[in-house]
Coordinates of C-alpha atoms and ligand atoms in Angstrom, one line a residue:
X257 CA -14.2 -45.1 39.4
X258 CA -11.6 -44.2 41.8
X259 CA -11.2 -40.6 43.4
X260 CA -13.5 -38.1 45.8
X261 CA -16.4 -36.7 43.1
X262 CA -17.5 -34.0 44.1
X263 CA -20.1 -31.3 42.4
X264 CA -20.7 -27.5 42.8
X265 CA -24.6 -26.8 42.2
X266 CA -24.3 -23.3 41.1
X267 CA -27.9 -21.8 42.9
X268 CA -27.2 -18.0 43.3
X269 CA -28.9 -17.1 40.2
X270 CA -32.2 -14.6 40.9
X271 CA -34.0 -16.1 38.7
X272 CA -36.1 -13.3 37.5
X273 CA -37.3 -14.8 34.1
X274 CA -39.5 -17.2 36.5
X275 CA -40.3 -15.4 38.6
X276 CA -44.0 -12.9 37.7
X277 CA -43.0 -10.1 40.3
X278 CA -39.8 -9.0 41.4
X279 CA -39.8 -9.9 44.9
X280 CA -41.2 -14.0 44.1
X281 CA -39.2 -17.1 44.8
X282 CA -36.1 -17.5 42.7
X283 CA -36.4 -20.7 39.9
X284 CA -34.5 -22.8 42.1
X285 CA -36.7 -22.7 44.9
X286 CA -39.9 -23.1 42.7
X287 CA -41.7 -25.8 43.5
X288 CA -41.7 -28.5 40.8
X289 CA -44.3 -31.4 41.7
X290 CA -43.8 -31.7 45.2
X291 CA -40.0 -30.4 45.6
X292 CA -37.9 -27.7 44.8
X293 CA -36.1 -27.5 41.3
X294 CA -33.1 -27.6 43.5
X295 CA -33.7 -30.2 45.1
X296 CA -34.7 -32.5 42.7
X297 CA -31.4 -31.3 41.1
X298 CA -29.6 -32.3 44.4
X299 CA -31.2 -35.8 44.7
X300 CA -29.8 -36.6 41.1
X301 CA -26.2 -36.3 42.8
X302 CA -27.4 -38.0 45.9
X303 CA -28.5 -40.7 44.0
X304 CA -25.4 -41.3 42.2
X305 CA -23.3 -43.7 44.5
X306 CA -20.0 -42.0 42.9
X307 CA -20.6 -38.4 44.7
X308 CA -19.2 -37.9 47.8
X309 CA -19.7 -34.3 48.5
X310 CA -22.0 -32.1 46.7
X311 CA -21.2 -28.2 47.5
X312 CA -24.0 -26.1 46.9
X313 CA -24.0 -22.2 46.3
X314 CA -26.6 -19.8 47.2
X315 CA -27.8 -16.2 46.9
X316 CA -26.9 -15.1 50.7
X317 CA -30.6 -13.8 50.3
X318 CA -31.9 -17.1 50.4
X319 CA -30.6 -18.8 53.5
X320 CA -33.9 -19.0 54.6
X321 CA -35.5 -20.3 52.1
X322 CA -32.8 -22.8 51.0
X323 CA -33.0 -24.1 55.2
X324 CA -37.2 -24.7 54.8
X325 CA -36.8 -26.3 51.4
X326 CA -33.9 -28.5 51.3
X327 CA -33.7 -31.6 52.7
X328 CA -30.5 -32.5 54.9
X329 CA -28.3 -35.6 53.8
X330 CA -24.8 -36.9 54.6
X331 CA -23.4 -36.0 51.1
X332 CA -24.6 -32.2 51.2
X333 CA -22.6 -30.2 52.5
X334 CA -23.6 -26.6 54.3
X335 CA -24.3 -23.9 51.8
X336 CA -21.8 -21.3 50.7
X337 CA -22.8 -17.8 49.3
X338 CA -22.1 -16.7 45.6
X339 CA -20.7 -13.7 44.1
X340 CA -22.5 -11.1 41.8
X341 CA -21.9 -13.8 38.6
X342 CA -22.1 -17.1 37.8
X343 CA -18.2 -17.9 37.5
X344 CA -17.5 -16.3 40.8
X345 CA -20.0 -18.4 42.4
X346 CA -18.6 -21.4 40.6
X347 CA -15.0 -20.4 42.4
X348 CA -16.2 -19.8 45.6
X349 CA -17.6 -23.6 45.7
X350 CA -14.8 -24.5 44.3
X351 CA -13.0 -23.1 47.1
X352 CA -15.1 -24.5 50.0
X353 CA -14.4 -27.7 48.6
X354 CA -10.8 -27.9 48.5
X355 CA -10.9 -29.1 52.2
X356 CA -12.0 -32.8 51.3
X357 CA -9.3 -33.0 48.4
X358 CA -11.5 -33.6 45.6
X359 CA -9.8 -35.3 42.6
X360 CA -12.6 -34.7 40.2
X361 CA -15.6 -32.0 40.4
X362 CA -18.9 -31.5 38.5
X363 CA -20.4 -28.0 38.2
X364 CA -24.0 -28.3 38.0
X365 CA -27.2 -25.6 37.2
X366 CA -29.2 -26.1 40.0
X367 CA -32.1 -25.0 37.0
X368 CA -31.4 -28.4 35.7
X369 CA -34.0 -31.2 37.3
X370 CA -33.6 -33.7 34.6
X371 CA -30.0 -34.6 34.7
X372 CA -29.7 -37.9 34.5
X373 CA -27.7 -41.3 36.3
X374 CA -26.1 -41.4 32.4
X375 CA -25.1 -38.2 31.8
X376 CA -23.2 -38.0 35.3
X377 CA -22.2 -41.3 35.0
X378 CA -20.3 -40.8 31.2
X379 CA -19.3 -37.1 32.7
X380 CA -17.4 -38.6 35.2
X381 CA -16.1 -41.2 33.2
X382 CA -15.1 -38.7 30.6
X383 CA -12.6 -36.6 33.5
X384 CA -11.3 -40.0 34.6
X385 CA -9.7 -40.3 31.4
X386 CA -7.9 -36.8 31.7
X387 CA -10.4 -34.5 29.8
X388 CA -12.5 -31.8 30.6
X389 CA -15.6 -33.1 29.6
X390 CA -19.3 -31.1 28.2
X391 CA -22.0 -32.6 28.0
X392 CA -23.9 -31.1 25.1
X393 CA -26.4 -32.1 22.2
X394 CA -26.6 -31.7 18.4
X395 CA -28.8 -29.3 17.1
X396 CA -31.0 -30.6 14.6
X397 CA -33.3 -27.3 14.0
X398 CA -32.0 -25.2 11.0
X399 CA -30.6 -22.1 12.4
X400 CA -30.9 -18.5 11.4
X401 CA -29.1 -15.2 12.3
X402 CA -31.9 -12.6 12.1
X403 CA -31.2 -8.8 12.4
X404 CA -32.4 -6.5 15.1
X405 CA -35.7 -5.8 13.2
X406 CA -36.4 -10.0 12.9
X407 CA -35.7 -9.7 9.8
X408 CA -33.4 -13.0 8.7
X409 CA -30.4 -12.4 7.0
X410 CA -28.5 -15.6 7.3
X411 CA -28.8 -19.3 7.5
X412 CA -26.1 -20.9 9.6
X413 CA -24.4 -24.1 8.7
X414 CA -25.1 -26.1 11.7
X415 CA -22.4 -28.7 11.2
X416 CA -20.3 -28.9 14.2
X417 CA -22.6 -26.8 16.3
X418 CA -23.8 -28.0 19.5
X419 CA -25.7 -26.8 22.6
X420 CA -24.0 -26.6 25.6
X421 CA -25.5 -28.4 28.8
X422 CA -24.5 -29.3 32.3
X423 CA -22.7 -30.6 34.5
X424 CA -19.2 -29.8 33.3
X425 CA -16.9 -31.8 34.3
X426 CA -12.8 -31.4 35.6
X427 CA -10.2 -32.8 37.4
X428 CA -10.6 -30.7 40.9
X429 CA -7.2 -29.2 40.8
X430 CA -6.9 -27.7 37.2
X431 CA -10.2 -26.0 37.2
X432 CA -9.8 -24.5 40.6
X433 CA -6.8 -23.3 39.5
X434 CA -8.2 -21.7 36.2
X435 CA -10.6 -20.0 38.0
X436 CA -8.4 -18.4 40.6
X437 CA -6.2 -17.2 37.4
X438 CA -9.2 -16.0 35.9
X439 CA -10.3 -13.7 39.4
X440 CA -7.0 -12.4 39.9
X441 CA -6.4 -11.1 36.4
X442 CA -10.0 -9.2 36.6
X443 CA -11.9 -11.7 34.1
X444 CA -15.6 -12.0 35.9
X445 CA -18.2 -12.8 33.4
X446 CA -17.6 -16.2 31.2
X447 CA -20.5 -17.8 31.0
X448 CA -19.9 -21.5 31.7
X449 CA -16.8 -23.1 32.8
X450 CA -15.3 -25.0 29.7
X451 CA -15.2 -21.3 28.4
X452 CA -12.7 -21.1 31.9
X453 CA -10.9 -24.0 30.8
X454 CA -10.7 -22.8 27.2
X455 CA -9.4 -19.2 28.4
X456 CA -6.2 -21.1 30.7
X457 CA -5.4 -23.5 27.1
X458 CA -7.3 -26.7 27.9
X459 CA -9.4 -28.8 25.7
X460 CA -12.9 -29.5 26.1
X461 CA -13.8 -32.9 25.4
X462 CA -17.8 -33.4 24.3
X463 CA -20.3 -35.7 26.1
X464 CA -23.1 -37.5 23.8
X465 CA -26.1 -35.7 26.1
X466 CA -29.5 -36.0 26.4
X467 CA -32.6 -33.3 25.2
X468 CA -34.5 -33.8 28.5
X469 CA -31.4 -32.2 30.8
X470 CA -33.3 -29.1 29.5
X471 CA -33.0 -25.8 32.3
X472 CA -35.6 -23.9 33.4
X473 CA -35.0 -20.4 32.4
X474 CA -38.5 -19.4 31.8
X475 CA -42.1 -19.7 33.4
X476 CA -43.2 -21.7 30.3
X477 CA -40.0 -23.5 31.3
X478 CA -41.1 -24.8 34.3
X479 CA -44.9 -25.1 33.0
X480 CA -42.8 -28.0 30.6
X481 CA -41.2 -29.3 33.7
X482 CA -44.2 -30.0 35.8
X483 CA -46.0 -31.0 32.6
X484 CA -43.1 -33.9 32.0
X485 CA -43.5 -35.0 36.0
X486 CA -46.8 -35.2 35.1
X487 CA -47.3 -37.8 32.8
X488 CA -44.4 -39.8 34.5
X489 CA -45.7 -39.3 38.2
X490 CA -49.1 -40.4 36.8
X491 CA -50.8 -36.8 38.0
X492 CA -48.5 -35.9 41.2
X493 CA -49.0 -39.7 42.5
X494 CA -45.5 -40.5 43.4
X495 CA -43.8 -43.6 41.4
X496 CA -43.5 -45.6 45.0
X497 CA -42.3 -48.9 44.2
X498 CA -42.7 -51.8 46.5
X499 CA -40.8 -55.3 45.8
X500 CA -40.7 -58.7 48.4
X501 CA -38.3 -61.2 48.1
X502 CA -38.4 -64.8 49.9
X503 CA -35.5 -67.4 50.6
X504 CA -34.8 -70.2 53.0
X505 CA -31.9 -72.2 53.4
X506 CA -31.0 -75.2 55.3
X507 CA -29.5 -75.9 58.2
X508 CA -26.3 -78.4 58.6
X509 CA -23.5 -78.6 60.9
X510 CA -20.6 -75.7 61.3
X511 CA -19.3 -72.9 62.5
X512 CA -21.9 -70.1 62.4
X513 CA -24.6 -68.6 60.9
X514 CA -24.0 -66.0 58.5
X515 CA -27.3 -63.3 58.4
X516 CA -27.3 -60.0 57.2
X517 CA -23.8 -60.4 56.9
X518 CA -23.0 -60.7 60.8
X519 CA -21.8 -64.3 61.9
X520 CA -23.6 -65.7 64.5
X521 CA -21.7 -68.1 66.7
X522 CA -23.6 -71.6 66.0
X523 CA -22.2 -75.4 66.0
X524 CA -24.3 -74.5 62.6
X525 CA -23.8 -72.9 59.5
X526 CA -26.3 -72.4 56.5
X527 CA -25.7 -74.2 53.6
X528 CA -25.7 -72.6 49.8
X529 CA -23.9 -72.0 46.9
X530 CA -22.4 -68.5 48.3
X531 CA -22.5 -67.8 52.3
X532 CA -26.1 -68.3 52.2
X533 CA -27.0 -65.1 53.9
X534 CA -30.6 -65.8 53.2
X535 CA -31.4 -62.6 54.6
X536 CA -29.3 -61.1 52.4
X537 CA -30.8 -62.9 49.3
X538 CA -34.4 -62.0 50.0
X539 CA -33.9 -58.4 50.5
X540 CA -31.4 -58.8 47.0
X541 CA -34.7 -60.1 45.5
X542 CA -37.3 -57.8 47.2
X543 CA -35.0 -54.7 45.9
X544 CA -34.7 -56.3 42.5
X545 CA -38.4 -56.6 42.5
X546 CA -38.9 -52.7 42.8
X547 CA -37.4 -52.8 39.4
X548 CA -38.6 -55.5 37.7
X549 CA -35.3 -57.1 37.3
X550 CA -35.5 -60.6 37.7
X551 CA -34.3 -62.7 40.7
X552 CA -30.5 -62.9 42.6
X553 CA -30.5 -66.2 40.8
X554 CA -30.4 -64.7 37.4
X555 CA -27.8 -61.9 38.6
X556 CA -26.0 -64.6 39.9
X557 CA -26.3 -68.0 39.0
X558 CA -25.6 -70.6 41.7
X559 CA -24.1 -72.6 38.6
X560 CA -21.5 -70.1 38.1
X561 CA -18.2 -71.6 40.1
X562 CA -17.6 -67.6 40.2
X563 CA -20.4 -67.5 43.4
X564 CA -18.9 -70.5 45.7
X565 CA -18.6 -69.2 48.9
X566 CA -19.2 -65.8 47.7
X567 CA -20.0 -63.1 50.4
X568 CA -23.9 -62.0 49.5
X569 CA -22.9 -58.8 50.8
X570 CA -21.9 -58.2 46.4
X571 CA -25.2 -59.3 45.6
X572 CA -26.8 -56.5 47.2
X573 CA -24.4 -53.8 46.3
X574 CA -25.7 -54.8 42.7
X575 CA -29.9 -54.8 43.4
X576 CA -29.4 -51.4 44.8
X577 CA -27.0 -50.2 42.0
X578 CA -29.4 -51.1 39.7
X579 CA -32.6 -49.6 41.3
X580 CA -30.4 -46.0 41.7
X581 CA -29.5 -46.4 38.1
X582 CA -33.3 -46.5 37.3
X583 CA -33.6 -43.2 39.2
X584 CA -34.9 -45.1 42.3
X585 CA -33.8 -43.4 45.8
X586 CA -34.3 -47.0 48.3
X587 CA -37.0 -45.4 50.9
X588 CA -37.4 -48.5 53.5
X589 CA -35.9 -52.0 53.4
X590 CA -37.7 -54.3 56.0
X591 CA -36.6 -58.2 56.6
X592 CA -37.7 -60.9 58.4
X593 CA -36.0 -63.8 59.7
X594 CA -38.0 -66.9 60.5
X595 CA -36.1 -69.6 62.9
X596 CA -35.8 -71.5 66.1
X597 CA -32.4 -70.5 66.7
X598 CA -29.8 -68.5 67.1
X599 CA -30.9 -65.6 68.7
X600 CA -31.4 -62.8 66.6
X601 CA -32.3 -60.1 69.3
X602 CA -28.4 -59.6 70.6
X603 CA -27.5 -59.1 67.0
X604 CA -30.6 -56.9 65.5
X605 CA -28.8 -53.4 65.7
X606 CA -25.4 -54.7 64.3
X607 CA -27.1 -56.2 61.2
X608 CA -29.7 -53.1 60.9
X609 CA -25.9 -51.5 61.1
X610 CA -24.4 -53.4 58.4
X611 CA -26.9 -53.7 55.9
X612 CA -27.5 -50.0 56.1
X613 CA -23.9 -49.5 55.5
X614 CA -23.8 -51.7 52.4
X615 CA -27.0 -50.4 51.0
X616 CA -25.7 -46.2 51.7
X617 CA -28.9 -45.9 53.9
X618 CA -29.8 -44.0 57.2
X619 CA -30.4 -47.0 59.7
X620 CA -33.6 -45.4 60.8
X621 CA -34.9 -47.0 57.3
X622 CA -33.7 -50.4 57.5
X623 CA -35.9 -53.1 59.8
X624 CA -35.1 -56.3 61.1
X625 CA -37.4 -58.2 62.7
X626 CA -37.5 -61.7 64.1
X627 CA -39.8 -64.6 64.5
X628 CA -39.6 -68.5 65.3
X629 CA -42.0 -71.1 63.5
X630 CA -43.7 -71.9 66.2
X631 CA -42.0 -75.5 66.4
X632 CA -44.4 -75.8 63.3
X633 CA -42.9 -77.8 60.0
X634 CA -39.1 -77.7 58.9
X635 CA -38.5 -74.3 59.8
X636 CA -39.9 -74.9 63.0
X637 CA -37.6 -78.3 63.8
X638 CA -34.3 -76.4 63.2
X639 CA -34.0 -77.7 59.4
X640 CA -32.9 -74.3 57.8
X641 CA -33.9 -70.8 58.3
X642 CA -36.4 -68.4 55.8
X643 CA -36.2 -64.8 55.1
X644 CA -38.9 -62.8 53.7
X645 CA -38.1 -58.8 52.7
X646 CA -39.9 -55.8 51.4
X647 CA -37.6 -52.7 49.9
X648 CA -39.4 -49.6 48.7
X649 CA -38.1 -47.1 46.7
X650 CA -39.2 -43.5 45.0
X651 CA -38.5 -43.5 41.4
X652 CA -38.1 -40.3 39.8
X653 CA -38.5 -39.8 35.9
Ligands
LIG138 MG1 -30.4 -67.9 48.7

């Protein structure tokens, strides 16, 4: 997908179904197994490798609250305040983004916890074809219209009718636009934004959504939620995954040695089907083994013609595209390298560099160590060089 994504999370609301007295944390900031309902909202976009920017609005009542609960991160961008309704909090994100030209923009509830990889994915995908895109279910319950004494007078043909979800989905431009038009000509309380789109003539594609993006409106709302994390955390244990991964490859006469994707100056080279980064390949496998997902030689067969020469560096774009896509945010990724030469100490922090570039992690949470074989067996006569990693990653339901 080309493009800067980018997603308001619209977080102003007070929340006041939730909460039991007036002056108790808004829903947003309730805690929800561990972490706010924000920011497990937040970490859904994180997650997603095609954000860039995510532009949260907040109440200008809970700067506080919103600094001691949310965790920093390089895609999160610094708060902006709302107005008195939802739409004009939607604009003023919508404003405060227009400095990093945004091509395409989701607008989020932050009261939604479960959205999921799919949803934003098929959103996304949905805009990129030129639509406004709403993500929305079918109702399946029979529907009634009851009058003000619950007392049913009507039952509604539910063919066509759906319910109405989030995130919404636009190209950047056209929305912010609509949503000016709609604040300078006095119109301050639609309710979602394909209503917005709608008002200024456009069409509103539908999404195929999901039941569990469900938003947390009530107490017995959020009494669900923690129910749901739950029986997926296995009673508030987190689902901490933990996969290792082992290569070696051998030695023969070139030009350099090719590890964690830094060459190495060498009168050797590894030899292998691709470049033979086998640092590279264990962590591939180690991240793949957080998921359960086979080996790098089953992603990538070294039969396949496709891989000669290949640089691993796509290997591992996949293992951790396929672990976020499981709802896994990467924790830690440790490797180490096991030879008698080259050198790895004057090239540790550019590889911890690189590999934490590939893999879209802080560098404080990638490891390279180093070790010789002690002169001991192949490894330790200069035959070929090993690689064992661990990756560990948080998977959330
Ligand atoms: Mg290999």
């Amino acid at each position: 997908m080309s493009g800067v994504n980018t997603v308001v999370i619209v977080a102003g609301g007070r929340g006041t179904r939730v909460s039991t007295s007036p002056n108790l944390t808004p829903k947003q900031y309730q805690d929800l197994n561990g972490k706010t309902v924000l920011q497990r909202t937040i970490d859904h976009f994180i997650n997603h490798e095609e954000i860039h920017h995510i532009q949260v609005v907040i109440h200008k009542d809970d700067c506080d609250i919103y600094k001691n609960t949310t965790l920093p991160d390089a895609k999160l961008l610094e708060p902006v305040f709302g107005g008195a309704t939802r739409q004009q909090s939607c604009a003023e994100g919508l404003i405060a983004l227009s400095k990093y030209n945004p091509d395409k923009v989701l607008i989020h509830d932050a009261a939604r916890p479960f959205v999921s990889y799919d949803i934003i994915t098929n959103t996304l995908l949905k805009i990129s074809a030129g639509k406004c895109a709403l993500p929305a279910t079918k109702i399946a319950d029979t529907i009634k219209r009851a009058n003000a004494q619950s007392v049913v007078e009507e039952t509604v043909a539910r063919d066509n009718l759906y319910l109405a979800q989030t995130p919404q989905g636009f190209i950047y431009n056209e929305i912010h636009n609509a949503h000016l038009k709609a604040r300078k000509e006095g119109l301050s309380n639609l309710t979602d934004d394909a209503a917005i789109a709608q008002w200024v003539g456009m069409d509103v594609d539908l999404v195929d959504s999901e039941a569990t993006n469900t938003k947390i409106t009530t107490i017995d709302d959020l009494v669900n939620a923690k129910k749901i994390l739950d029986v997926t955390q296995q009673f508030n244990i987190p689902d901490l995954r933990v996969g290792n991964g082992y290569d070696v490859h051998r030695l023969i006469d070139g030009d350099g040695v090719i590890l964690c994707g830094i060459k190495i100056p060498s009168d050797k080279k590894l030899d292998g089907h691709s470049d033979a980064d086998v640092a590279m390949h264990a962590l591939t496998d180690a991240l793949l083994g957080t998921i359960g997902a086979g080996d790098i030689g089953s992603h990538f067969p070294p039969s396949d013609p496709k891989w000669k020469g290949a640089n691993s560096d796509q290997f591992l774009i996949h293992a951790c595209k396929l672990v976020r896509e499981k709802n896994g945010t990467i924790t830690h990724m440790d490797i180490t390298i096991i030879c008698e030469f080259p050198k790895i100490g004057p090239f540790r922090e550019t590889m911890r560099e690189n590999i934490a570039a590939i893999c879209n992690m802080p560098v404080e949470r990638v490891s390279i160590k180093a070790t010789t074989n002690e002169e001991i067996g192949s490894i330790g006569r200069g035959e070929g060089i090993a690689s064992i990693a661990t990756a560990t990653a948080v998977f959330m339901p």
